[in-house]
Amino acid sequence: MAELEVDDASHNMPHSPRTKGIIQHFVRLVKTHTEGLDNDMQVTNEKMGQLEATQIDTNTKLANVEMTVAHIDKSLVALLRRFDEMHANTNGGRDEGAEGN
């Protein structure tokens, strides 16, 4: 788009060969710089896509780990309840036996 503006301006105003050369030089520099930025943006977008895919995969794995931890927590709670019941029954039996002696 900048190229068109420069071209339009150069057609409307007469320029010396030196000025035309300078304008062409800077047009080439801007074009090269713009192409470089376009390439950088493409690479950045590709890398962002890879990072997003990795993030989605990691989030899925994390969700699975969280579900596993929740299951383990439930199992541990059940085991602790059972141990508490066994401990209460054992202490209850000993206390009764000790009182009877």
PDB file of N, CA and C in Angstrom:
ATOM      1  N   MET A   1       0.825  -1.176   0.000  1.00  0.00           N
ATOM      2  CA  MET A   1       0.000   0.000   0.000  1.00  0.00           C
ATOM      3  C   MET A   1       0.875   1.247   0.000  1.00  0.00           C
ATOM      4  N   ALA A   2       1.953   1.231   0.789  1.00  0.00           N
ATOM      5  CA  ALA A   2       2.887   2.346   0.801  1.00  0.00           C
ATOM      6  C   ALA A   2       3.530   2.497  -0.573  1.00  0.00           C
ATOM      7  N   GLU A   3       3.711   1.383  -1.252  1.00  0.00           N
ATOM      8  CA  GLU A   3       4.296   1.405  -2.586  1.00  0.00           C
ATOM      9  C   GLU A   3       3.416   2.220  -3.536  1.00  0.00           C
ATOM     10  N   LEU A   4       2.102   2.027  -3.430  1.00  0.00           N
ATOM     11  CA  LEU A   4       1.187   2.746  -4.304  1.00  0.00           C
ATOM     12  C   LEU A   4       1.255   4.244  -4.045  1.00  0.00           C
ATOM     13  N   GLU A   5       1.331   4.634  -2.773  1.00  0.00           N
ATOM     14  CA  GLU A   5       1.390   6.049  -2.439  1.00  0.00           C
ATOM     15  C   GLU A   5       2.662   6.669  -2.995  1.00  0.00           C
ATOM     16  N   VAL A   6       3.770   5.977  -2.876  1.00  0.00           N
ATOM     17  CA  VAL A   6       5.034   6.485  -3.399  1.00  0.00           C
ATOM     18  C   VAL A   6       4.958   6.578  -4.913  1.00  0.00           C
ATOM     19  N   ASP A   7       4.408   5.527  -5.544  1.00  0.00           N
ATOM     20  CA  ASP A   7       4.286   5.537  -6.999  1.00  0.00           C
ATOM     21  C   ASP A   7       3.379   6.674  -7.458  1.00  0.00           C
ATOM     22  N   ASP A   8       2.250   6.864  -6.756  1.00  0.00           N
ATOM     23  CA  ASP A   8       1.344   7.950  -7.115  1.00  0.00           C
ATOM     24  C   ASP A   8       2.034   9.297  -6.957  1.00  0.00           C
ATOM     25  N   ALA A   9       2.752   9.455  -5.863  1.00  0.00           N
ATOM     26  CA  ALA A   9       3.429  10.724  -5.611  1.00  0.00           C
ATOM     27  C   ALA A   9       4.513  10.966  -6.651  1.00  0.00           C
ATOM     28  N   SER A  10       5.208   9.914  -7.030  1.00  0.00           N
ATOM     29  CA  SER A  10       6.287  10.088  -8.006  1.00  0.00           C
ATOM     30  C   SER A  10       5.734  10.384  -9.395  1.00  0.00           C
ATOM     31  N   HIS A  11       4.525   9.941  -9.696  1.00  0.00           N
ATOM     32  CA  HIS A  11       3.927  10.246 -11.000  1.00  0.00           C
ATOM     33  C   HIS A  11       3.419  11.688 -11.043  1.00  0.00           C
ATOM     34  N   ASN A  12       2.973  12.200  -9.896  1.00  0.00           N
ATOM     35  CA  ASN A  12       2.422  13.552  -9.854  1.00  0.00           C
ATOM     36  C   ASN A  12       3.510  14.624  -9.851  1.00  0.00           C
ATOM     37  N   MET A  13       4.662  14.291  -9.274  1.00  0.00           N
ATOM     38  CA  MET A  13       5.720  15.290  -9.165  1.00  0.00           C
ATOM     39  C   MET A  13       6.952  14.807  -9.925  1.00  0.00           C
ATOM     40  N   PRO A  14       7.562  15.692 -10.677  1.00  0.00           N
ATOM     41  CA  PRO A  14       8.789  15.282 -11.376  1.00  0.00           C
ATOM     42  C   PRO A  14       9.944  15.191 -10.379  1.00  0.00           C
ATOM     43  N   HIS A  15      10.725  14.127 -10.492  1.00  0.00           N
ATOM     44  CA  HIS A  15      11.871  13.938  -9.609  1.00  0.00           C
ATOM     45  C   HIS A  15      13.129  13.786 -10.445  1.00  0.00           C
ATOM     46  N   SER A  16      14.197  14.184  -9.833  1.00  0.00           N
ATOM     47  CA  SER A  16      15.489  14.001 -10.495  1.00  0.00           C
ATOM     48  C   SER A  16      15.842  12.522 -10.455  1.00  0.00           C
ATOM     49  N   PRO A  17      16.735  12.075 -11.315  1.00  0.00           N
ATOM     50  CA  PRO A  17      17.142  10.668 -11.286  1.00  0.00           C
ATOM     51  C   PRO A  17      17.698  10.255  -9.921  1.00  0.00           C
ATOM     52  N   ARG A  18      18.414  11.170  -9.268  1.00  0.00           N
ATOM     53  CA  ARG A  18      18.960  10.852  -7.939  1.00  0.00           C
ATOM     54  C   ARG A  18      17.827  10.629  -6.939  1.00  0.00           C
ATOM     55  N   THR A  19      16.832  11.517  -6.937  1.00  0.00           N
ATOM     56  CA  THR A  19      15.691  11.394  -6.022  1.00  0.00           C
ATOM     57  C   THR A  19      14.913  10.119  -6.313  1.00  0.00           C
ATOM     58  N   LYS A  20      14.715   9.819  -7.606  1.00  0.00           N
ATOM     59  CA  LYS A  20      14.022   8.576  -7.971  1.00  0.00           C
ATOM     60  C   LYS A  20      14.788   7.367  -7.447  1.00  0.00           C
ATOM     61  N   GLY A  21      16.110   7.410  -7.558  1.00  0.00           N
ATOM     62  CA  GLY A  21      16.930   6.309  -7.048  1.00  0.00           C
ATOM     63  C   GLY A  21      16.798   6.159  -5.546  1.00  0.00           C
ATOM     64  N   ILE A  22      16.780   7.290  -4.836  1.00  0.00           N
ATOM     65  CA  ILE A  22      16.617   7.258  -3.372  1.00  0.00           C
ATOM     66  C   ILE A  22      15.249   6.694  -3.010  1.00  0.00           C
ATOM     67  N   ILE A  23      14.212   7.153  -3.714  1.00  0.00           N
ATOM     68  CA  ILE A  23      12.854   6.654  -3.452  1.00  0.00           C
ATOM     69  C   ILE A  23      12.793   5.153  -3.705  1.00  0.00           C
ATOM     70  N   GLN A  24      13.343   4.697  -4.831  1.00  0.00           N
ATOM     71  CA  GLN A  24      13.337   3.264  -5.139  1.00  0.00           C
ATOM     72  C   GLN A  24      14.102   2.471  -4.084  1.00  0.00           C
ATOM     73  N   HIS A  25      15.220   3.039  -3.631  1.00  0.00           N
ATOM     74  CA  HIS A  25      16.013   2.365  -2.596  1.00  0.00           C
ATOM     75  C   HIS A  25      15.184   2.168  -1.330  1.00  0.00           C
ATOM     76  N   PHE A  26      14.517   3.224  -0.876  1.00  0.00           N
ATOM     77  CA  PHE A  26      13.729   3.118   0.344  1.00  0.00           C
ATOM     78  C   PHE A  26      12.490   2.249   0.161  1.00  0.00           C
ATOM     79  N   VAL A  27      11.915   2.269  -1.031  1.00  0.00           N
ATOM     80  CA  VAL A  27      10.782   1.378  -1.317  1.00  0.00           C
ATOM     81  C   VAL A  27      11.237  -0.069  -1.193  1.00  0.00           C
ATOM     82  N   ARG A  28      12.427  -0.382  -1.732  1.00  0.00           N
ATOM     83  CA  ARG A  28      12.965  -1.749  -1.612  1.00  0.00           C
ATOM     84  C   ARG A  28      13.230  -2.104  -0.149  1.00  0.00           C
ATOM     85  N   LEU A  29      13.798  -1.149   0.609  1.00  0.00           N
ATOM     86  CA  LEU A  29      14.063  -1.402   2.028  1.00  0.00           C
ATOM     87  C   LEU A  29      12.768  -1.688   2.794  1.00  0.00           C
ATOM     88  N   VAL A  30      11.754  -0.869   2.537  1.00  0.00           N
ATOM     89  CA  VAL A  30      10.465  -1.059   3.216  1.00  0.00           C
ATOM     90  C   VAL A  30       9.853  -2.394   2.811  1.00  0.00           C
ATOM     91  N   LYS A  31       9.926  -2.720   1.527  1.00  0.00           N
ATOM     92  CA  LYS A  31       9.375  -3.988   1.045  1.00  0.00           C
ATOM     93  C   LYS A  31      10.100  -5.166   1.692  1.00  0.00           C
ATOM     94  N   THR A  32      11.438  -5.102   1.739  1.00  0.00           N
ATOM     95  CA  THR A  32      12.221  -6.172   2.365  1.00  0.00           C
ATOM     96  C   THR A  32      11.882  -6.284   3.846  1.00  0.00           C
ATOM     97  N   HIS A  33      11.787  -5.143   4.509  1.00  0.00           N
ATOM     98  CA  HIS A  33      11.453  -5.138   5.934  1.00  0.00           C
ATOM     99  C   HIS A  33      10.056  -5.717   6.162  1.00  0.00           C
ATOM    100  N   THR A  34       9.109  -5.334   5.330  1.00  0.00           N
ATOM    101  CA  THR A  34       7.738  -5.838   5.447  1.00  0.00           C
ATOM    102  C   THR A  34       7.687  -7.343   5.218  1.00  0.00           C
ATOM    103  N   GLU A  35       8.420  -7.826   4.220  1.00  0.00           N
ATOM    104  CA  GLU A  35       8.458  -9.272   3.969  1.00  0.00           C
ATOM    105  C   GLU A  35       9.064 -10.001   5.157  1.00  0.00           C
ATOM    106  N   GLY A  36      10.114  -9.410   5.749  1.00  0.00           N
ATOM    107  CA  GLY A  36      10.722 -10.005   6.938  1.00  0.00           C
ATOM    108  C   GLY A  36       9.743 -10.068   8.092  1.00  0.00           C
ATOM    109  N   LEU A  37       8.982  -8.989   8.271  1.00  0.00           N
ATOM    110  CA  LEU A  37       7.972  -8.977   9.331  1.00  0.00           C
ATOM    111  C   LEU A  37       6.886 -10.014   9.066  1.00  0.00           C
ATOM    112  N   ASP A  38       6.489 -10.149   7.810  1.00  0.00           N
ATOM    113  CA  ASP A  38       5.491 -11.165   7.455  1.00  0.00           C
ATOM    114  C   ASP A  38       6.001 -12.562   7.790  1.00  0.00           C
ATOM    115  N   ASN A  39       7.257 -12.827   7.450  1.00  0.00           N
ATOM    116  CA  ASN A  39       7.845 -14.134   7.770  1.00  0.00           C
ATOM    117  C   ASN A  39       7.916 -14.346   9.276  1.00  0.00           C
ATOM    118  N   ASP A  40       8.316 -13.305  10.006  1.00  0.00           N
ATOM    119  CA  ASP A  40       8.375 -13.402  11.466  1.00  0.00           C
ATOM    120  C   ASP A  40       6.998 -13.692  12.048  1.00  0.00           C
ATOM    121  N   MET A  41       5.983 -13.034  11.492  1.00  0.00           N
ATOM    122  CA  MET A  41       4.616 -13.267  11.977  1.00  0.00           C
ATOM    123  C   MET A  41       4.167 -14.696  11.696  1.00  0.00           C
ATOM    124  N   GLN A  42       4.512 -15.223  10.535  1.00  0.00           N
ATOM    125  CA  GLN A  42       4.157 -16.608  10.216  1.00  0.00           C
ATOM    126  C   GLN A  42       4.811 -17.568  11.196  1.00  0.00           C
ATOM    127  N   VAL A  43       6.097 -17.376  11.449  1.00  0.00           N
ATOM    128  CA  VAL A  43       6.816 -18.245  12.386  1.00  0.00           C
ATOM    129  C   VAL A  43       6.213 -18.116  13.780  1.00  0.00           C
ATOM    130  N   THR A  44       5.927 -16.880  14.189  1.00  0.00           N
ATOM    131  CA  THR A  44       5.332 -16.652  15.509  1.00  0.00           C
ATOM    132  C   THR A  44       3.978 -17.340  15.614  1.00  0.00           C
ATOM    133  N   ASN A  45       3.155 -17.230  14.586  1.00  0.00           N
ATOM    134  CA  ASN A  45       1.843 -17.878  14.606  1.00  0.00           C
ATOM    135  C   ASN A  45       1.963 -19.396  14.663  1.00  0.00           C
ATOM    136  N   GLU A  46       2.933 -19.948  13.931  1.00  0.00           N
ATOM    137  CA  GLU A  46       3.144 -21.398  13.979  1.00  0.00           C
ATOM    138  C   GLU A  46       3.567 -21.829  15.375  1.00  0.00           C
ATOM    139  N   LYS A  47       4.486 -21.081  15.974  1.00  0.00           N
ATOM    140  CA  LYS A  47       4.954 -21.406  17.327  1.00  0.00           C
ATOM    141  C   LYS A  47       3.814 -21.275  18.330  1.00  0.00           C
ATOM    142  N   MET A  48       2.995 -20.245  18.168  1.00  0.00           N
ATOM    143  CA  MET A  48       1.849 -20.070  19.065  1.00  0.00           C
ATOM    144  C   MET A  48       0.883 -21.243  18.936  1.00  0.00           C
ATOM    145  N   GLY A  49       0.669 -21.706  17.712  1.00  0.00           N
ATOM    146  CA  GLY A  49      -0.192 -22.869  17.502  1.00  0.00           C
ATOM    147  C   GLY A  49       0.365 -24.095  18.198  1.00  0.00           C
ATOM    148  N   GLN A  50       1.681 -24.288  18.109  1.00  0.00           N
ATOM    149  CA  GLN A  50       2.310 -25.423  18.784  1.00  0.00           C
ATOM    150  C   GLN A  50       2.171 -25.293  20.293  1.00  0.00           C
ATOM    151  N   LEU A  51       2.379 -24.080  20.808  1.00  0.00           N
ATOM    152  CA  LEU A  51       2.249 -23.862  22.250  1.00  0.00           C
ATOM    153  C   LEU A  51       0.814 -24.093  22.717  1.00  0.00           C
ATOM    154  N   GLU A  52      -0.146 -23.651  21.930  1.00  0.00           N
ATOM    155  CA  GLU A  52      -1.546 -23.865  22.292  1.00  0.00           C
ATOM    156  C   GLU A  52      -1.885 -25.347  22.301  1.00  0.00           C
ATOM    157  N   ALA A  53      -1.380 -26.081  21.316  1.00  0.00           N
ATOM    158  CA  ALA A  53      -1.624 -27.525  21.276  1.00  0.00           C
ATOM    159  C   ALA A  53      -0.992 -28.199  22.485  1.00  0.00           C
ATOM    160  N   THR A  54       0.210 -27.774  22.839  1.00  0.00           N
ATOM    161  CA  THR A  54       0.884 -28.327  24.016  1.00  0.00           C
ATOM    162  C   THR A  54       0.109 -27.986  25.280  1.00  0.00           C
ATOM    163  N   GLN A  55      -0.396 -26.764  25.359  1.00  0.00           N
ATOM    164  CA  GLN A  55      -1.164 -26.349  26.526  1.00  0.00           C
ATOM    165  C   GLN A  55      -2.443 -27.175  26.659  1.00  0.00           C
ATOM    166  N   ILE A  56      -3.121 -27.413  25.553  1.00  0.00           N
ATOM    167  CA  ILE A  56      -4.342 -28.227  25.586  1.00  0.00           C
ATOM    168  C   ILE A  56      -4.013 -29.638  26.054  1.00  0.00           C
ATOM    169  N   ASP A  57      -2.940 -30.212  25.521  1.00  0.00           N
ATOM    170  CA  ASP A  57      -2.517 -31.557  25.915  1.00  0.00           C
ATOM    171  C   ASP A  57      -2.162 -31.592  27.400  1.00  0.00           C
ATOM    172  N   THR A  58      -1.441 -30.575  27.856  1.00  0.00           N
ATOM    173  CA  THR A  58      -1.045 -30.510  29.263  1.00  0.00           C
ATOM    174  C   THR A  58      -2.269 -30.356  30.159  1.00  0.00           C
ATOM    175  N   ASN A  59      -3.209 -29.528  29.755  1.00  0.00           N
ATOM    176  CA  ASN A  59      -4.431 -29.350  30.546  1.00  0.00           C
ATOM    177  C   ASN A  59      -5.223 -30.648  30.635  1.00  0.00           C
ATOM    178  N   THR A  60      -5.256 -31.409  29.547  1.00  0.00           N
ATOM    179  CA  THR A  60      -5.948 -32.699  29.555  1.00  0.00           C
ATOM    180  C   THR A  60      -5.270 -33.650  30.525  1.00  0.00           C
ATOM    181  N   LYS A  61      -3.942 -33.704  30.463  1.00  0.00           N
ATOM    182  CA  LYS A  61      -3.201 -34.572  31.381  1.00  0.00           C
ATOM    183  C   LYS A  61      -3.406 -34.135  32.825  1.00  0.00           C
ATOM    184  N   LEU A  62      -3.388 -32.827  33.064  1.00  0.00           N
ATOM    185  CA  LEU A  62      -3.599 -32.312  34.412  1.00  0.00           C
ATOM    186  C   LEU A  62      -4.989 -32.672  34.925  1.00  0.00           C
ATOM    187  N   ALA A  63      -5.990 -32.578  34.072  1.00  0.00           N
ATOM    188  CA  ALA A  63      -7.353 -32.949  34.470  1.00  0.00           C
ATOM    189  C   ALA A  63      -7.407 -34.428  34.841  1.00  0.00           C
ATOM    190  N   ASN A  64      -6.711 -35.269  34.081  1.00  0.00           N
ATOM    191  CA  ASN A  64      -6.666 -36.699  34.406  1.00  0.00           C
ATOM    192  C   ASN A  64      -5.965 -36.940  35.736  1.00  0.00           C
ATOM    193  N   VAL A  65      -4.882 -36.212  35.987  1.00  0.00           N
ATOM    194  CA  VAL A  65      -4.175 -36.346  37.263  1.00  0.00           C
ATOM    195  C   VAL A  65      -5.079 -35.902  38.409  1.00  0.00           C
ATOM    196  N   GLU A  66      -5.799 -34.806  38.215  1.00  0.00           N
ATOM    197  CA  GLU A  66      -6.708 -34.320  39.254  1.00  0.00           C
ATOM    198  C   GLU A  66      -7.803 -35.340  39.547  1.00  0.00           C
ATOM    199  N   MET A  67      -8.328 -35.984  38.507  1.00  0.00           N
ATOM    200  CA  MET A  67      -9.349 -37.014  38.720  1.00  0.00           C
ATOM    201  C   MET A  67      -8.763 -38.195  39.486  1.00  0.00           C
ATOM    202  N   THR A  68      -7.541 -38.579  39.146  1.00  0.00           N
ATOM    203  CA  THR A  68      -6.883 -39.684  39.837  1.00  0.00           C
ATOM    204  C   THR A  68      -6.652 -39.334  41.299  1.00  0.00           C
ATOM    205  N   VAL A  69      -6.198 -38.112  41.566  1.00  0.00           N
ATOM    206  CA  VAL A  69      -5.968 -37.671  42.943  1.00  0.00           C
ATOM    207  C   VAL A  69      -7.285 -37.662  43.718  1.00  0.00           C
ATOM    208  N   ALA A  70      -8.354 -37.220  43.093  1.00  0.00           N
ATOM    209  CA  ALA A  70      -9.659 -37.219  43.762  1.00  0.00           C
ATOM    210  C   ALA A  70     -10.078 -38.642  44.110  1.00  0.00           C
ATOM    211  N   HIS A  71      -9.845 -39.582  43.203  1.00  0.00           N
ATOM    212  CA  HIS A  71     -10.171 -40.989  43.465  1.00  0.00           C
ATOM    213  C   HIS A  71      -9.318 -41.527  44.615  1.00  0.00           C
ATOM    214  N   ILE A  72      -8.041 -41.192  44.610  1.00  0.00           N
ATOM    215  CA  ILE A  72      -7.148 -41.633  45.689  1.00  0.00           C
ATOM    216  C   ILE A  72      -7.595 -41.032  47.013  1.00  0.00           C
ATOM    217  N   ASP A  73      -7.990 -39.757  47.007  1.00  0.00           N
ATOM    218  CA  ASP A  73      -8.479 -39.115  48.232  1.00  0.00           C
ATOM    219  C   ASP A  73      -9.690 -39.853  48.790  1.00  0.00           C
ATOM    220  N   LYS A  74     -10.622 -40.213  47.911  1.00  0.00           N
ATOM    221  CA  LYS A  74     -11.807 -40.949  48.366  1.00  0.00           C
ATOM    222  C   LYS A  74     -11.409 -42.293  48.959  1.00  0.00           C
ATOM    223  N   SER A  75     -10.467 -42.968  48.310  1.00  0.00           N
ATOM    224  CA  SER A  75     -10.013 -44.263  48.818  1.00  0.00           C
ATOM    225  C   SER A  75      -9.339 -44.104  50.172  1.00  0.00           C
ATOM    226  N   LEU A  76      -8.525 -43.076  50.324  1.00  0.00           N
ATOM    227  CA  LEU A  76      -7.853 -42.844  51.602  1.00  0.00           C
ATOM    228  C   LEU A  76      -8.852 -42.515  52.705  1.00  0.00           C
ATOM    229  N   VAL A  77      -9.862 -41.729  52.379  1.00  0.00           N
ATOM    230  CA  VAL A  77     -10.897 -41.409  53.369  1.00  0.00           C
ATOM    231  C   VAL A  77     -11.605 -42.687  53.810  1.00  0.00           C
ATOM    232  N   ALA A  78     -11.927 -43.550  52.854  1.00  0.00           N
ATOM    233  CA  ALA A  78     -12.586 -44.818  53.192  1.00  0.00           C
ATOM    234  C   ALA A  78     -11.675 -45.682  54.061  1.00  0.00           C
ATOM    235  N   LEU A  79     -10.394 -45.744  53.731  1.00  0.00           N
ATOM    236  CA  LEU A  79      -9.448 -46.520  54.546  1.00  0.00           C
ATOM    237  C   LEU A  79      -9.329 -45.947  55.949  1.00  0.00           C
ATOM    238  N   LEU A  80      -9.236 -44.636  56.066  1.00  0.00           N
ATOM    239  CA  LEU A  80      -9.135 -44.014  57.392  1.00  0.00           C
ATOM    240  C   LEU A  80     -10.380 -44.283  58.231  1.00  0.00           C
ATOM    241  N   ARG A  81     -11.548 -44.214  57.614  1.00  0.00           N
ATOM    242  CA  ARG A  81     -12.777 -44.538  58.351  1.00  0.00           C
ATOM    243  C   ARG A  81     -12.737 -45.974  58.861  1.00  0.00           C
ATOM    244  N   ARG A  82     -12.308 -46.867  57.976  1.00  0.00           N
ATOM    245  CA  ARG A  82     -12.239 -48.286  58.356  1.00  0.00           C
ATOM    246  C   ARG A  82     -11.229 -48.491  59.480  1.00  0.00           C
ATOM    247  N   PHE A  83     -10.079 -47.839  59.394  1.00  0.00           N
ATOM    248  CA  PHE A  83      -9.082 -47.952  60.471  1.00  0.00           C
ATOM    249  C   PHE A  83      -9.619 -47.368  61.773  1.00  0.00           C
ATOM    250  N   ASP A  84     -10.340 -46.249  61.691  1.00  0.00           N
ATOM    251  CA  ASP A  84     -10.942 -45.663  62.895  1.00  0.00           C
ATOM    252  C   ASP A  84     -11.954 -46.621  63.516  1.00  0.00           C
ATOM    253  N   GLU A  85     -12.767 -47.270  62.667  1.00  0.00           N
ATOM    254  CA  GLU A  85     -13.738 -48.246  63.170  1.00  0.00           C
ATOM    255  C   GLU A  85     -13.022 -49.418  63.831  1.00  0.00           C
ATOM    256  N   MET A  86     -11.978 -49.909  63.167  1.00  0.00           N
ATOM    257  CA  MET A  86     -11.226 -51.038  63.732  1.00  0.00           C
ATOM    258  C   MET A  86     -10.570 -50.627  65.050  1.00  0.00           C
ATOM    259  N   HIS A  87     -10.039 -49.415  65.105  1.00  0.00           N
ATOM    260  CA  HIS A  87      -9.391 -48.919  66.318  1.00  0.00           C
ATOM    261  C   HIS A  87     -10.420 -48.776  67.442  1.00  0.00           C
ATOM    262  N   ALA A  88     -11.593 -48.249  67.101  1.00  0.00           N
ATOM    263  CA  ALA A  88     -12.645 -48.089  68.104  1.00  0.00           C
ATOM    264  C   ALA A  88     -13.090 -49.451  68.618  1.00  0.00           C
ATOM    265  N   ASN A  89     -13.249 -50.428  67.733  1.00  0.00           N
ATOM    266  CA  ASN A  89     -13.653 -51.767  68.157  1.00  0.00           C
ATOM    267  C   ASN A  89     -12.570 -52.424  69.005  1.00  0.00           C
ATOM    268  N   THR A  90     -11.328 -52.243  68.627  1.00  0.00           N
ATOM    269  CA  THR A  90     -10.217 -52.832  69.383  1.00  0.00           C
ATOM    270  C   THR A  90     -10.129 -52.192  70.760  1.00  0.00           C
ATOM    271  N   ASN A  91     -10.208 -50.889  70.844  1.00  0.00           N
ATOM    272  CA  ASN A  91     -10.152 -50.203  72.135  1.00  0.00           C
ATOM    273  C   ASN A  91     -11.374 -50.530  72.971  1.00  0.00           C
ATOM    274  N   GLY A  92     -12.514 -50.637  72.341  1.00  0.00           N
ATOM    275  CA  GLY A  92     -13.735 -50.987  73.067  1.00  0.00           C
ATOM    276  C   GLY A  92     -13.623 -52.376  73.662  1.00  0.00           C
ATOM    277  N   GLY A  93     -13.089 -53.325  72.925  1.00  0.00           N
ATOM    278  CA  GLY A  93     -12.923 -54.693  73.421  1.00  0.00           C
ATOM    279  C   GLY A  93     -11.908 -54.760  74.534  1.00  0.00           C
ATOM    280  N   ARG A  94     -10.836 -54.021  74.467  1.00  0.00           N
ATOM    281  CA  ARG A  94      -9.805 -54.033  75.507  1.00  0.00           C
ATOM    282  C   ARG A  94     -10.329 -53.401  76.781  1.00  0.00           C
ATOM    283  N   ASP A  95     -11.054 -52.298  76.624  1.00  0.00           N
ATOM    284  CA  ASP A  95     -11.574 -51.626  77.810  1.00  0.00           C
ATOM    285  C   ASP A  95     -12.531 -52.534  78.554  1.00  0.00           C
ATOM    286  N   GLU A  96     -13.387 -53.231  77.817  1.00  0.00           N
ATOM    287  CA  GLU A  96     -14.340 -54.130  78.465  1.00  0.00           C
ATOM    288  C   GLU A  96     -13.606 -55.279  79.137  1.00  0.00           C
ATOM    289  N   GLY A  97     -12.591 -55.813  78.466  1.00  0.00           N
ATOM    290  CA  GLY A  97     -11.816 -56.911  79.039  1.00  0.00           C
ATOM    291  C   GLY A  97     -11.044 -56.452  80.257  1.00  0.00           C
ATOM    292  N   ALA A  98     -10.535 -55.228  80.253  1.00  0.00           N
ATOM    293  CA  ALA A  98      -9.763 -54.718  81.387  1.00  0.00           C
ATOM    294  C   ALA A  98     -10.672 -54.463  82.566  1.00  0.00           C
ATOM    295  N   GLU A  99     -11.894 -54.002  82.334  1.00  0.00           N
ATOM    296  CA  GLU A  99     -12.832 -53.740  83.423  1.00  0.00           C
ATOM    297  C   GLU A  99     -13.288 -55.041  84.062  1.00  0.00           C
ATOM    298  N   GLY A 100     -13.403 -56.100  83.270  1.00  0.00           N
ATOM    299  CA  GLY A 100     -13.863 -57.390  83.785  1.00  0.00           C
ATOM    300  C   GLY A 100     -12.815 -58.063  84.643  1.00  0.00           C
ATOM    301  N   ASN A 101     -11.530 -57.756  84.523  1.00  0.00           N
ATOM    302  CA  ASN A 101     -10.468 -58.399  85.314  1.00  0.00           C
ATOM    303  C   ASN A 101     -10.366 -57.814  86.625  1.00  0.00           C
TER     304      ASN A 101
END
